[in-house]
Coordinates of C-alpha atoms and ligand atoms in Angstrom, one line a residue:
X1 CA 17.8 -25.7 -129.8
X2 CA 20.9 -23.6 -128.9
X3 CA 20.9 -22.6 -125.3
X4 CA 23.1 -20.5 -123.1
X5 CA 24.0 -23.2 -120.6
X6 CA 26.5 -21.0 -118.8
X7 CA 23.8 -18.5 -118.1
X8 CA 21.8 -21.2 -116.3
X9 CA 25.0 -22.7 -114.7
X10 CA 25.5 -19.3 -113.2
X11 CA 22.0 -18.8 -112.0
X12 CA 22.0 -22.4 -110.4
X13 CA 25.5 -21.7 -108.8
X14 CA 24.4 -18.5 -107.4
X15 CA 21.2 -20.0 -105.9
X16 CA 23.4 -22.8 -104.4
X17 CA 25.6 -20.4 -102.7
X18 CA 22.5 -18.3 -101.3
X19 CA 20.8 -21.4 -100.1
X20 CA 23.8 -22.9 -98.4
X21 CA 24.5 -19.5 -96.7
X22 CA 20.8 -19.6 -95.4
X23 CA 21.1 -23.0 -94.4
X24 CA 24.4 -22.7 -92.6
X25 CA 22.6 -20.1 -90.2
X26 CA 20.1 -22.7 -89.0
X27 CA 21.6 -26.1 -89.8
X28 CA 24.9 -28.1 -90.0
X29 CA 25.8 -30.3 -92.9
X30 CA 25.5 -33.9 -92.0
X31 CA 29.1 -35.3 -91.8
X32 CA 27.9 -38.7 -92.9
X33 CA 25.6 -38.1 -95.6
X34 CA 26.6 -35.4 -98.2
X35 CA 23.8 -33.1 -99.1
X36 CA 22.0 -33.8 -96.0
X37 CA 21.5 -31.0 -93.4
X38 CA 20.6 -31.3 -89.7
X39 CA 18.7 -28.4 -88.1
X40 CA 20.6 -26.7 -85.2
X41 CA 18.9 -27.1 -81.9
X42 CA 18.6 -23.8 -80.0
X43 CA 20.6 -23.6 -76.8
X44 CA 18.0 -24.3 -74.3
X45 CA 18.5 -22.0 -71.4
X46 CA 17.9 -24.2 -68.3
X47 CA 17.2 -21.1 -66.2
X48 CA 14.1 -20.4 -68.2
X49 CA 11.4 -20.8 -65.7
X50 CA 8.7 -19.1 -67.7
X51 CA 6.6 -21.8 -69.4
X52 CA 5.4 -19.3 -72.2
X53 CA 9.0 -18.4 -72.9
X54 CA 9.9 -22.1 -73.3
X55 CA 7.1 -22.8 -75.5
X56 CA 8.1 -19.8 -77.7
X57 CA 11.6 -21.5 -78.0
X58 CA 10.0 -24.7 -79.3
X59 CA 7.6 -23.0 -81.6
X60 CA 10.8 -21.2 -83.1
X61 CA 12.4 -24.6 -83.4
X62 CA 9.4 -25.9 -85.1
X63 CA 9.6 -23.1 -87.6
X64 CA 13.2 -23.3 -88.3
X65 CA 12.8 -27.1 -89.0
X66 CA 10.2 -26.3 -91.6
X67 CA 12.3 -23.7 -93.2
X68 CA 15.5 -25.9 -93.1
X69 CA 13.4 -28.6 -94.9
X70 CA 12.2 -26.4 -97.6
X71 CA 15.9 -24.9 -98.2
X72 CA 17.2 -28.5 -98.1
X73 CA 14.8 -29.6 -100.7
X74 CA 15.3 -26.7 -103.1
X75 CA 19.2 -27.1 -102.6
X76 CA 18.7 -30.7 -103.8
X77 CA 16.9 -29.5 -106.9
X78 CA 19.5 -27.0 -107.6
X79 CA 22.3 -29.6 -107.2
X80 CA 20.3 -32.0 -109.4
X81 CA 20.1 -29.1 -111.9
X82 CA 23.9 -28.7 -112.0
X83 CA 24.3 -32.3 -112.3
X84 CA 22.1 -32.2 -115.3
X85 CA 24.5 -29.7 -116.8
X86 CA 27.6 -31.9 -116.1
X87 CA 25.7 -34.9 -117.7
X88 CA 24.7 -32.9 -120.8
X89 CA 21.1 -33.5 -120.3
X90 CA 20.3 -29.7 -119.1
X91 CA 17.0 -28.5 -120.5
X92 CA 15.5 -31.9 -121.4
X93 CA 12.4 -33.2 -120.0
X94 CA 12.9 -36.0 -117.5
X95 CA 9.8 -37.8 -119.0
X96 CA 9.9 -37.4 -122.8
X97 CA 13.2 -36.0 -123.3
X98 CA 11.7 -32.8 -125.1
X99 CA 13.3 -29.4 -124.8
X100 CA 12.1 -27.5 -121.9
X101 CA 11.1 -24.0 -123.0
X102 CA 13.9 -21.4 -121.8
X103 CA 11.3 -19.0 -120.2
X104 CA 10.4 -22.1 -118.0
X105 CA 14.0 -22.5 -117.1
X106 CA 14.4 -18.8 -116.8
X107 CA 11.8 -19.0 -114.0
X108 CA 13.2 -22.1 -112.4
X109 CA 16.7 -23.3 -113.8
X110 CA 16.2 -26.5 -111.7
X111 CA 12.9 -27.4 -113.7
X112 CA 13.0 -31.2 -114.5
X113 CA 10.1 -31.5 -117.1
X114 CA 8.4 -29.7 -119.8
X115 CA 5.3 -27.9 -119.1
X116 CA 3.2 -30.7 -120.1
X117 CA 4.7 -33.0 -117.6
X118 CA 5.3 -30.5 -114.9
X119 CA 2.3 -31.9 -112.9
X120 CA 3.3 -35.5 -113.2
X121 CA 6.1 -35.4 -110.9
X122 CA 6.4 -33.7 -107.6
X123 CA 9.3 -31.3 -108.1
X124 CA 8.2 -29.1 -105.3
X125 CA 7.3 -26.2 -107.5
Ligands
ZN1 ZN1 7.9 -33.7 -121.2

């Protein structure tokens, strides 16, 4: 199958830039582990005397950690997709090496399996 790899590389690169931009707002790259991000903790105002306000702050932090986790997980998939292009195995199913349909890659260029095996691995889809 002849596939326009450049097209998918562009899509993955664009998504990587977008995800990193979003992550930078709520997390900092881990200096020790490349690809890992640590959620930023909000500046807790020691002057907050209102318990409700304080619990709001913690709730917000909770949400951000959830979002950070999702963004980081997706970024890892995108990076893995780019790595597959580098290794020349892009568009091949991880399980049986079958070609992944282009429509599936169009919907998710980071897809690691054909449709048949999509349920066999947890790819976070
Ligand atoms: Zn397969």
